[in-house]
Amino acid sequence: MNERRINHLKPGFNESGTYILYWMQQSQRVHYNHALLHAIELANQHDLPVVVFFGLTPTYPEANERHYLFMLEGLKDVKTWIEKLGMTFVFRFGSPEESIQPLLQDAAFLVMDYGYLRHQKMWRKHVLDVSKEKYQTLGIDLIDTDLIVPVRVVSDKAEYGAYTLRPKITKMFRDFRDFKTLTVVWNQKILNIPSDHNLIDIKKLVNVLDIDHSVKGSPLYHGGYIEASRLFSMFISEKASDYDLSNDPSKDLTSKMSLYLHFGQISSLELLDRLFLAQAQGQIKGESFDQYVEQLLVRRELAFNYVTYQKGYDQFESMTEPWAYQTMTSHEHDFRPYLYTKEDYISFKTHDPYFNAAMKEMVLTGYMHNYMRMYWAKKIIEWSPNYVYAYEMIKSLNNTYFIDGRDANSYAGIAWCFGKHDRAWTERDIFGKLRYMNAGGLERKFDIQSYVSRMNEYR
Ligand SMILES: Cc1cc2nc3c(=O)[nH]c(=O)nc-3n(C[C@H](O)[C@H](O)[C@H](O)COP(=O)(O)OP(=O)(O)OC[C@H]3O[C@@H](n4cnc5c(N)ncnc54)[C@H](O)[C@@H]3O)c2cc1C
């Protein structure tokens, strides 16, 4: 593993500890998991077993049944794999930074995986603070395993856009194709540490969780590494060679990997390695290959750069550029001919059939094509009484209905609609200099009716 993935947060080793503890929270997988690999290597150095802990909070910001179901489907797989590999899996209810604490006492060393959002950083900091106070000898390493190149390695500042990040990250990413194989743990002692649930009947578990049940699971997309891997293989064999045409929402040529990347159920590095393999085997080439790398490496990691350095990435007042705020201020009193409510949106009752179709994709499946995400958010800006209202509406719908919502990519994607990582365009009503998108563009560029027909099949 590239050493620069590791942040040695706290030196130490608890000599009386009886296991190496891996707190799995962001990277919910066994495959291509550098944090798990690191825990196993430490365990083998000291002939100790590995305990993998996951804490499930029923109050995860903006999460509902759709998200919990997808995540738990993945965790069920993880538990099976961890146990097959001779490690102990501990699943507890409660806020993870609290529910992990009873396991710290007997841990020789703690490995954590990194999460880039504010609350994820706070959870890890809390555990670090507690351990400094109560478990002085416990050593802690924090591992970045969800990005190809960790943000702070590639850049020490907020990047202006893909064009400034691209040259830096393309120079570096080869050094971070660093996952070979998962080492086997030598001490395969399964410890008697109780879990709060056995993760066998996920549907039953979700039904009794004290969570928001208003949004049901997706009938189309199911969680877990195995499903992610199957979908990606299908993408490679059936779609990848035409990926250069995937910007067209009427063609179903995207990989749907965002759903799995969000929960860390598959690693972006694994996707990249498999893409290179597909290229070597002639399954994807030229523009299609370059464009997928651009999305997975440059665009996705730009979003993580954004949430790292833009402190208020999820607040209207602090998410975009000064020129964008200026132009919005100049146009805040422009006449808005259409105004819609959330109820209108989620019952597909606007005057725009393309927007309604996009809302169907979102509400009924939990996913939306990237081009339609842009169009959809731009329309909400156009149909809102003011920009703050629009921002809050977009964020709320995005994070409620998308399986991949509440991601770095969510905040960066939404901010892009308000000018972030974009440039000023010709000034016009309501949008000012923000980029405008209209139905005519969809009709001109794509067979948009066939997108509408496909979405109308969902009930
Ligand atoms: C208003 C708006 C809201 C968005 N909300 C989210 C969100 O909640 N969660 C989320 O993950 N993404 C979001 N995006 C980014 C993007 O739309 C999705 O990542 C993409 O549609 C995922 O589909 P896919 O995996 O099939 O993409 P593919 O085309 O198969 O791309 C492969 C991977 O590349 C990355 N990628 C693709 N397009 C983009 C992009 N435009 N920006 C950054 N990375 C990209 C993703 O990780 C994706 O999984 C949003 C974009 C906009 C404009």
Coordinates of C-alpha atoms and ligand atoms in Angstrom, one line a residue:
M1 CA 0.0 0.0 0.0
N2 CA 1.2 3.5 -0.7
E3 CA 2.3 4.9 2.6
R4 CA 0.6 8.2 1.9
R5 CA -2.8 6.6 2.4
I6 CA -1.9 6.2 6.1
N7 CA -2.3 9.0 8.7
H8 CA -0.6 7.9 12.0
L9 CA -3.0 9.7 14.3
K10 CA -1.8 8.3 17.6
P11 CA 1.4 6.4 18.3
G12 CA 1.2 3.4 20.7
F13 CA 0.4 -0.2 21.1
N14 CA -1.6 -1.6 24.0
E15 CA 0.6 -4.6 24.9
S16 CA -2.3 -6.2 27.0
G17 CA -4.7 -5.8 24.0
T18 CA -6.1 -9.1 22.7
Y19 CA -7.0 -8.0 19.1
I20 CA -6.5 -5.5 16.3
L21 CA -9.7 -3.5 15.9
Y22 CA -10.8 -2.2 12.5
W23 CA -13.6 0.3 12.8
M24 CA -15.2 -0.1 9.4
Q25 CA -17.6 2.9 8.8
Q26 CA -17.1 4.5 5.4
S27 CA -15.5 1.6 3.4
Q28 CA -18.2 -1.1 3.8
R29 CA -16.4 -3.8 1.9
V30 CA -13.8 -6.5 2.1
H31 CA -12.4 -6.2 -1.4
Y32 CA -9.8 -3.5 -2.1
N33 CA -10.1 -2.2 1.4
H34 CA -6.7 -0.8 2.4
A35 CA -7.8 -0.2 6.0
L36 CA -8.8 -3.9 6.4
L37 CA -5.5 -4.9 4.8
H38 CA -3.6 -2.7 7.2
A39 CA -5.4 -4.2 10.2
I40 CA -4.6 -7.7 9.0
E41 CA -0.9 -6.9 8.5
L42 CA -0.7 -5.4 12.0
A43 CA -2.5 -8.5 13.4
N44 CA 0.0 -10.8 11.7
Q45 CA 3.0 -8.9 13.0
H46 CA 1.7 -9.4 16.5
D47 CA 0.0 -12.8 16.1
L48 CA -3.4 -11.3 17.1
P49 CA -6.9 -11.8 15.7
V50 CA -8.8 -9.1 13.9
V51 CA -12.1 -7.6 15.1
V52 CA -14.1 -5.6 12.6
F53 CA -16.7 -3.2 14.1
F54 CA -19.6 -1.4 12.4
G55 CA -21.9 1.0 14.3
L56 CA -25.4 1.7 12.9
T57 CA -26.9 5.0 13.9
P58 CA -30.6 5.4 13.3
T59 CA -30.2 9.1 13.1
Y60 CA -27.7 9.4 10.2
P61 CA -28.2 12.8 8.7
E62 CA -31.1 12.7 6.2
A63 CA -31.1 8.9 5.8
N64 CA -34.3 6.9 5.4
E65 CA -35.5 3.4 4.7
R66 CA -34.2 3.4 1.1
H67 CA -30.6 4.2 2.3
Y68 CA -30.7 1.8 5.3
L69 CA -31.9 -1.1 3.3
F70 CA -29.3 -0.6 0.6
M71 CA -26.5 -0.3 3.2
L72 CA -27.6 -3.3 5.3
E73 CA -27.8 -5.5 2.2
G74 CA -24.1 -4.6 1.7
L75 CA -23.2 -5.2 5.3
K76 CA -24.8 -8.6 5.3
D77 CA -22.3 -9.6 2.6
V78 CA -19.5 -8.0 4.5
K79 CA -20.2 -10.0 7.7
T80 CA -20.3 -13.2 5.7
W81 CA -16.9 -12.5 4.1
I82 CA -15.2 -11.3 7.3
E83 CA -16.3 -14.4 9.1
K84 CA -15.2 -16.7 6.2
L85 CA -11.8 -15.1 6.4
G86 CA -11.5 -15.9 10.1
M87 CA -12.2 -12.6 11.7
T88 CA -14.8 -11.4 14.2
F89 CA -17.6 -9.0 13.0
V90 CA -19.3 -6.9 15.6
F91 CA -22.4 -5.0 14.7
R92 CA -23.9 -2.5 17.2
F93 CA -26.7 0.0 17.2
G94 CA -26.1 3.5 18.3
S95 CA -24.0 6.4 17.1
P96 CA -20.7 4.7 16.0
E97 CA -18.3 7.0 17.8
E98 CA -20.1 6.0 21.1
S99 CA -20.9 2.4 20.4
I100 CA -17.3 1.5 19.5
Q101 CA -16.0 2.6 22.9
P102 CA -16.6 -0.6 24.8
L103 CA -14.3 -2.3 22.3
L104 CA -11.4 0.0 22.8
Q105 CA -10.3 -1.3 26.2
D106 CA -9.1 -4.7 24.9
A107 CA -7.8 -3.4 21.5
A108 CA -4.1 -3.4 21.0
F109 CA -4.4 -1.1 18.0
L110 CA -7.2 0.7 16.2
V111 CA -7.5 1.2 12.4
M112 CA -10.1 3.5 11.1
D113 CA -11.2 4.3 7.5
Y114 CA -11.4 7.9 6.5
G115 CA -14.7 9.7 5.6
Y116 CA -14.6 13.2 4.1
L117 CA -17.8 14.7 5.3
R118 CA -18.0 16.9 8.4
H119 CA -19.9 14.5 10.7
Q120 CA -17.6 11.6 9.6
K121 CA -14.5 13.6 10.6
M122 CA -16.2 14.5 13.9
W123 CA -16.9 10.9 14.7
R124 CA -13.3 9.9 14.2
K125 CA -12.0 12.9 16.1
H126 CA -14.3 12.0 19.0
V127 CA -12.8 8.5 19.2
L128 CA -9.3 9.9 19.0
D129 CA -10.1 12.4 21.8
V130 CA -11.6 9.7 24.0
S131 CA -8.7 7.3 23.5
K132 CA -6.2 10.1 24.3
E133 CA -8.0 10.5 27.6
K134 CA -8.8 7.0 28.5
Y135 CA -6.6 4.6 26.5
Q136 CA -3.2 6.2 26.4
T137 CA -1.3 3.2 25.0
L138 CA -3.8 2.5 22.2
G139 CA -2.2 3.3 18.8
I140 CA -4.5 4.7 16.0
D141 CA -4.0 4.8 12.2
L142 CA -6.5 6.4 9.8
I143 CA -6.5 5.0 6.3
D144 CA -7.8 6.7 3.1
T145 CA -9.2 3.9 1.0
D146 CA -12.2 5.4 -0.8
L147 CA -10.3 7.6 -3.2
I148 CA -7.8 6.7 -5.8
V149 CA -5.5 9.5 -4.6
P150 CA -6.2 11.0 -1.2
V151 CA -7.2 14.6 -1.4
R152 CA -4.4 16.1 0.7
V153 CA -1.8 14.2 -1.3
V154 CA -2.9 15.7 -4.6
S155 CA -3.6 19.2 -3.6
D156 CA -3.4 21.5 -0.5
K157 CA -6.1 23.9 -1.6
A158 CA -9.6 24.1 -3.2
E159 CA -9.2 23.5 -6.9
Y160 CA -11.0 25.9 -9.3
G161 CA -12.3 23.1 -11.5
A162 CA -11.5 19.9 -13.3
Y163 CA -9.0 21.7 -15.4
T164 CA -6.8 22.5 -12.5
L165 CA -7.1 19.1 -10.7
R166 CA -6.7 17.0 -13.9
P167 CA -2.9 17.6 -14.5
K168 CA -2.1 17.0 -10.9
I169 CA -4.0 13.9 -10.4
T170 CA -3.2 12.3 -13.7
K171 CA 0.5 12.7 -12.8
M172 CA 0.0 10.8 -9.5
F173 CA -2.6 8.2 -9.8
R174 CA -0.4 5.4 -11.1
D175 CA 1.5 5.5 -7.7
F176 CA -1.8 4.8 -6.0
R177 CA -2.8 1.7 -8.0
D178 CA -1.5 0.0 -5.0
F179 CA -3.8 -2.8 -4.0
K180 CA -2.5 -6.3 -4.8
T181 CA -4.3 -8.8 -2.7
L182 CA -5.8 -9.1 0.8
T183 CA -3.5 -10.9 3.2
V184 CA -4.9 -13.8 5.1
V185 CA -5.1 -13.3 8.9
W186 CA -3.0 -16.0 10.6
N187 CA -4.6 -15.9 14.0
Q188 CA -8.2 -16.8 13.1
K189 CA -9.6 -16.9 16.6
I190 CA -13.3 -15.8 16.6
L191 CA -13.9 -13.8 19.7
N192 CA -17.0 -13.9 21.8
I193 CA -18.0 -10.2 21.5
P194 CA -21.8 -9.9 21.1
S195 CA -23.4 -8.1 18.2
D196 CA -26.8 -6.3 18.5
H197 CA -28.1 -8.2 15.4
N198 CA -27.1 -11.1 13.2
L199 CA -27.9 -9.4 9.9
I200 CA -29.7 -12.4 8.5
D201 CA -33.2 -11.0 7.9
I202 CA -32.4 -7.4 6.6
K203 CA -36.0 -6.6 5.6
K204 CA -37.3 -7.4 9.1
L205 CA -34.5 -5.5 10.7
V206 CA -35.2 -2.4 8.6
N207 CA -38.9 -2.6 9.5
V208 CA -38.2 -2.3 13.2
L209 CA -35.6 0.4 13.0
D210 CA -36.6 3.7 14.4
I211 CA -35.9 5.5 11.2
D212 CA -37.8 7.6 8.6
H213 CA -39.8 5.0 6.7
S214 CA -41.5 7.4 4.2
V215 CA -39.2 6.5 1.3
K216 CA -39.1 2.8 0.5
G217 CA -36.2 0.7 -0.9
S218 CA -35.5 0.8 -4.6
P219 CA -37.2 -2.0 -6.6
L220 CA -34.3 -1.7 -9.2
Y221 CA -31.1 -1.4 -7.2
H222 CA -29.8 -3.6 -4.5
G223 CA -26.9 -3.1 -2.2
G224 CA -23.6 -5.0 -1.7
Y225 CA -20.3 -5.7 -3.3
I226 CA -21.5 -8.8 -5.2
E227 CA -24.3 -6.7 -6.9
A228 CA -21.9 -3.8 -7.6
S229 CA -19.4 -6.2 -9.1
R230 CA -22.0 -7.9 -11.3
L231 CA -23.3 -4.6 -12.6
F232 CA -19.8 -3.4 -13.4
S233 CA -19.0 -6.6 -15.3
M234 CA -22.2 -6.1 -17.2
F235 CA -21.3 -2.4 -17.9
I236 CA -17.9 -3.5 -19.2
S237 CA -19.3 -6.2 -21.5
E238 CA -22.4 -4.4 -22.7
K239 CA -22.0 -0.7 -22.4
A240 CA -18.4 0.4 -21.9
S241 CA -17.4 0.5 -25.5
D242 CA -20.1 3.1 -26.1
Y243 CA -19.5 5.1 -22.9
D244 CA -18.5 8.1 -25.0
L245 CA -22.2 8.4 -25.8
S246 CA -23.3 8.1 -22.2
N247 CA -24.1 11.8 -21.8
D248 CA -27.3 11.0 -23.6
P249 CA -30.1 10.2 -21.0
S250 CA -32.1 8.3 -23.6
K251 CA -29.3 5.7 -23.9
D252 CA -28.8 3.7 -20.7
L253 CA -25.0 3.6 -20.9
T254 CA -23.8 4.6 -17.4
S255 CA -22.4 2.2 -14.8
K256 CA -24.6 3.1 -11.8
M257 CA -21.5 2.7 -9.6
S258 CA -22.2 5.9 -7.7
L259 CA -24.8 4.0 -5.6
Y260 CA -22.1 1.6 -4.4
L261 CA -19.2 4.0 -4.2
H262 CA -21.3 6.1 -1.9
F263 CA -21.4 3.4 0.8
G264 CA -17.9 2.2 0.0
Q265 CA -19.4 -1.1 -1.1
I266 CA -17.0 -1.1 -4.1
S267 CA -13.7 0.7 -4.4
S268 CA -13.0 3.3 -7.1
L269 CA -9.5 1.9 -7.4
E270 CA -10.9 -1.6 -8.1
L271 CA -13.1 0.0 -10.8
L272 CA -10.1 1.7 -12.3
D273 CA -8.0 -1.5 -12.3
R274 CA -10.9 -3.4 -14.0
L275 CA -11.2 -0.6 -16.5
F276 CA -7.5 -0.9 -17.4
L277 CA -7.9 -4.7 -17.7
A278 CA -10.9 -4.2 -20.0
Q279 CA -8.8 -1.8 -22.1
A280 CA -6.0 -4.4 -22.3
Q281 CA -8.6 -6.9 -23.5
G282 CA -10.0 -4.6 -26.1
Q283 CA -13.4 -4.2 -24.4
I284 CA -13.1 -0.4 -24.0
K285 CA -10.9 2.0 -25.8
G286 CA -10.3 5.6 -27.0
E287 CA -12.8 8.2 -25.9
S288 CA -14.9 5.8 -23.9
F289 CA -12.0 4.8 -21.7
D290 CA -10.7 8.4 -21.3
Q291 CA -14.2 9.6 -20.4
Y292 CA -14.8 7.0 -17.8
V293 CA -11.4 7.7 -16.2
E294 CA -12.3 11.4 -16.3
Q295 CA -15.5 10.9 -14.4
L296 CA -14.2 8.4 -11.9
L297 CA -10.9 10.0 -11.2
V298 CA -11.1 13.7 -12.0
R299 CA -14.7 14.6 -11.5
R300 CA -15.4 12.4 -8.5
E301 CA -12.1 13.4 -6.7
L302 CA -12.8 17.0 -7.5
A303 CA -16.0 16.6 -5.4
F304 CA -13.9 15.3 -2.5
N305 CA -11.4 18.2 -2.9
Y306 CA -14.5 20.5 -2.7
V307 CA -15.8 19.1 0.6
T308 CA -12.3 19.1 2.1
Y309 CA -11.5 22.7 1.4
Q310 CA -14.9 24.4 1.1
K311 CA -15.8 24.4 4.8
G312 CA -19.5 25.3 4.2
Y313 CA -20.0 22.9 1.4
D314 CA -23.6 22.2 2.4
Q315 CA -24.8 25.8 3.2
F316 CA -26.1 28.2 0.6
E317 CA -24.1 31.1 1.9
S318 CA -20.8 29.4 1.6
M319 CA -21.0 26.8 -1.2
T320 CA -20.1 28.8 -4.4
E321 CA -18.0 31.6 -5.9
P322 CA -18.3 35.4 -5.3
W323 CA -19.2 36.0 -8.9
A324 CA -22.1 33.6 -8.6
Y325 CA -23.4 35.3 -5.4
Q326 CA -23.1 38.7 -7.1
T327 CA -25.1 37.6 -10.1
M328 CA -27.8 35.9 -8.0
T329 CA -28.1 39.1 -5.9
S330 CA -28.7 41.1 -9.1
H331 CA -31.4 38.8 -10.2
E332 CA -33.1 37.9 -6.9
H333 CA -36.2 40.0 -7.8
D334 CA -36.7 38.8 -11.4
F335 CA -40.2 37.6 -12.2
R336 CA -40.6 33.8 -11.9
P337 CA -43.4 32.7 -14.2
Y338 CA -43.6 29.2 -12.6
L339 CA -43.5 28.3 -8.9
Y340 CA -43.8 24.8 -7.7
T341 CA -43.9 23.0 -4.3
K342 CA -42.2 19.8 -3.2
E343 CA -45.5 18.1 -3.5
D344 CA -45.8 19.1 -7.1
Y345 CA -42.3 17.7 -7.8
I346 CA -42.7 14.4 -6.1
S347 CA -46.1 13.8 -7.7
F348 CA -44.7 14.6 -11.1
K349 CA -47.1 17.6 -11.6
T350 CA -45.0 20.3 -13.3
H351 CA -45.7 21.5 -16.9
D352 CA -42.4 19.9 -18.0
P353 CA -42.6 16.3 -19.1
Y354 CA -38.8 15.8 -19.1
F355 CA -38.5 17.1 -15.5
N356 CA -41.4 14.9 -14.5
A357 CA -39.7 11.9 -16.1
A358 CA -36.4 12.7 -14.2
M359 CA -38.4 13.0 -11.0
K360 CA -39.9 9.5 -11.7
E361 CA -36.4 8.1 -12.1
M362 CA -35.4 9.7 -8.8
V363 CA -38.4 8.9 -6.7
L364 CA -39.2 5.5 -8.0
T365 CA -35.7 4.0 -8.5
G366 CA -33.3 6.1 -6.3
Y367 CA -31.0 7.0 -9.2
M368 CA -31.0 9.7 -12.0
H369 CA -28.8 10.1 -15.1
N370 CA -26.1 12.7 -14.7
Y371 CA -27.4 15.0 -17.5
M372 CA -30.9 14.9 -16.1
R373 CA -29.5 15.7 -12.6
M374 CA -28.2 18.9 -14.1
Y375 CA -31.4 19.7 -15.9
W376 CA -33.5 18.8 -12.9
A377 CA -31.6 21.1 -10.5
K378 CA -31.5 24.0 -13.0
K379 CA -35.3 23.8 -13.4
I380 CA -35.8 24.0 -9.6
I381 CA -33.7 27.1 -9.6
E382 CA -36.0 28.6 -12.3
W383 CA -39.2 27.6 -10.5
S384 CA -38.3 28.7 -7.0
P385 CA -39.2 32.1 -5.3
N386 CA -35.5 32.6 -4.5
Y387 CA -32.1 30.9 -4.6
V388 CA -31.9 29.8 -1.0
Y389 CA -35.3 28.1 -1.4
A390 CA -34.1 26.5 -4.6
Y391 CA -30.8 25.3 -2.9
E392 CA -32.6 23.8 0.1
M393 CA -35.2 22.1 -2.2
I394 CA -32.6 20.6 -4.4
K395 CA -30.5 19.4 -1.5
S396 CA -33.5 17.9 0.3
L397 CA -34.8 16.0 -2.7
N398 CA -31.3 14.9 -3.7
N399 CA -30.5 13.5 -0.3
T400 CA -33.9 12.0 0.4
Y401 CA -34.5 10.1 -2.8
F402 CA -31.1 9.3 -4.3
I403 CA -29.4 6.2 -2.9
D404 CA -26.1 7.9 -3.5
G405 CA -27.4 11.2 -1.8
R406 CA -25.5 12.8 1.1
D407 CA -22.2 12.2 -0.7
A408 CA -19.4 14.6 -1.5
N409 CA -20.6 14.3 -5.1
S410 CA -24.1 15.5 -4.0
Y411 CA -22.8 18.7 -2.5
A412 CA -20.4 19.3 -5.4
G413 CA -23.0 18.5 -8.0
I414 CA -25.6 20.8 -6.5
A415 CA -23.0 23.6 -6.0
W416 CA -22.1 23.2 -9.7
C417 CA -25.6 24.3 -10.6
F418 CA -24.9 27.5 -8.7
G419 CA -21.7 28.2 -10.5
K420 CA -19.1 26.2 -8.5
H421 CA -16.4 24.6 -10.8
D422 CA -18.2 26.3 -13.7
R423 CA -17.8 29.7 -15.4
A424 CA -20.0 32.7 -16.0
W425 CA -22.3 32.5 -19.0
T426 CA -24.3 35.1 -21.0
E427 CA -26.6 36.9 -18.6
R428 CA -30.3 36.2 -18.6
D429 CA -33.4 36.5 -16.4
I430 CA -33.5 34.5 -13.1
F431 CA -30.2 32.7 -13.8
G432 CA -28.1 35.8 -14.2
K433 CA -24.7 34.5 -15.3
L434 CA -25.3 31.0 -14.0
R435 CA -25.4 28.4 -16.7
Y436 CA -29.0 27.9 -18.1
M437 CA -30.5 24.7 -19.4
N438 CA -33.7 24.3 -21.3
A439 CA -36.1 21.7 -22.7
G440 CA -35.1 22.7 -26.3
G441 CA -31.6 21.6 -25.6
L442 CA -32.8 18.2 -24.5
E443 CA -34.9 17.9 -27.7
R444 CA -32.2 19.1 -30.0
K445 CA -29.4 16.8 -28.6
F446 CA -31.2 13.6 -27.6
D447 CA -34.1 11.4 -28.3
I448 CA -35.5 12.6 -25.1
Q449 CA -39.0 11.1 -25.7
S450 CA -37.5 7.7 -25.3
Y451 CA -36.1 8.6 -21.9
V452 CA -39.6 9.8 -20.9
S453 CA -41.1 6.5 -22.2
R454 CA -38.6 4.5 -20.3
M455 CA -39.3 6.4 -17.1
N456 CA -43.1 6.0 -17.6
E457 CA -42.6 2.3 -17.2
Y458 CA -41.8 2.7 -13.6
R459 CA -44.7 2.7 -11.2
Ligands
LIG1 C1 -27.4 18.4 -9.3 C2 -26.5 17.2 -9.2 C3 -26.7 16.4 -8.1 C4 -25.8 15.2 -8.0 N1 -26.0 14.4 -6.9 C5 -25.2 13.4 -6.7 C6 -25.3 12.5 -5.6 O1 -26.2 12.8 -4.7 N2 -24.5 11.5 -5.5 C7 -23.5 11.2 -6.4 O2 -22.8 10.2 -6.2 N3 -23.4 12.0 -7.5 C8 -24.2 13.0 -7.7 N4 -24.0 13.8 -8.8 C9 -22.9 13.5 -9.7 C10 -23.3 12.6 -10.9 O3 -24.5 13.0 -11.5 C11 -23.4 11.1 -10.5 O4 -22.2 10.7 -9.8 C12 -23.5 10.2 -11.7 O5 -24.7 10.5 -12.3 C13 -23.5 8.8 -11.2 O6 -24.0 7.8 -12.1 P1 -23.1 6.6 -12.6 O7 -22.4 6.0 -11.5 O8 -24.0 5.8 -13.4 O9 -22.1 7.4 -13.5 P2 -21.1 6.9 -14.6 O10 -21.3 7.8 -15.8 O11 -21.1 5.5 -14.8 O12 -19.7 7.4 -14.0 C14 -18.8 6.6 -13.2 C15 -18.5 7.3 -11.9 O13 -17.8 8.5 -12.2 C16 -18.3 9.5 -11.2 N5 -19.0 10.6 -11.9 C17 -19.8 10.5 -13.0 N6 -20.3 11.7 -13.3 C18 -19.8 12.5 -12.3 C19 -20.0 13.9 -12.1 N7 -20.7 14.7 -12.9 N8 -19.4 14.5 -11.1 C20 -18.6 13.7 -10.2 N9 -18.4 12.4 -10.4 C21 -19.0 11.8 -11.4 C22 -19.2 8.8 -10.2 O14 -18.4 8.4 -9.1 C23 -19.7 7.6 -11.1 O15 -20.2 6.6 -10.3 C24 -24.8 15.0 -9.0 C25 -24.7 15.8 -10.1 C26 -25.5 16.9 -10.2 C27 -25.4 17.8 -11.4

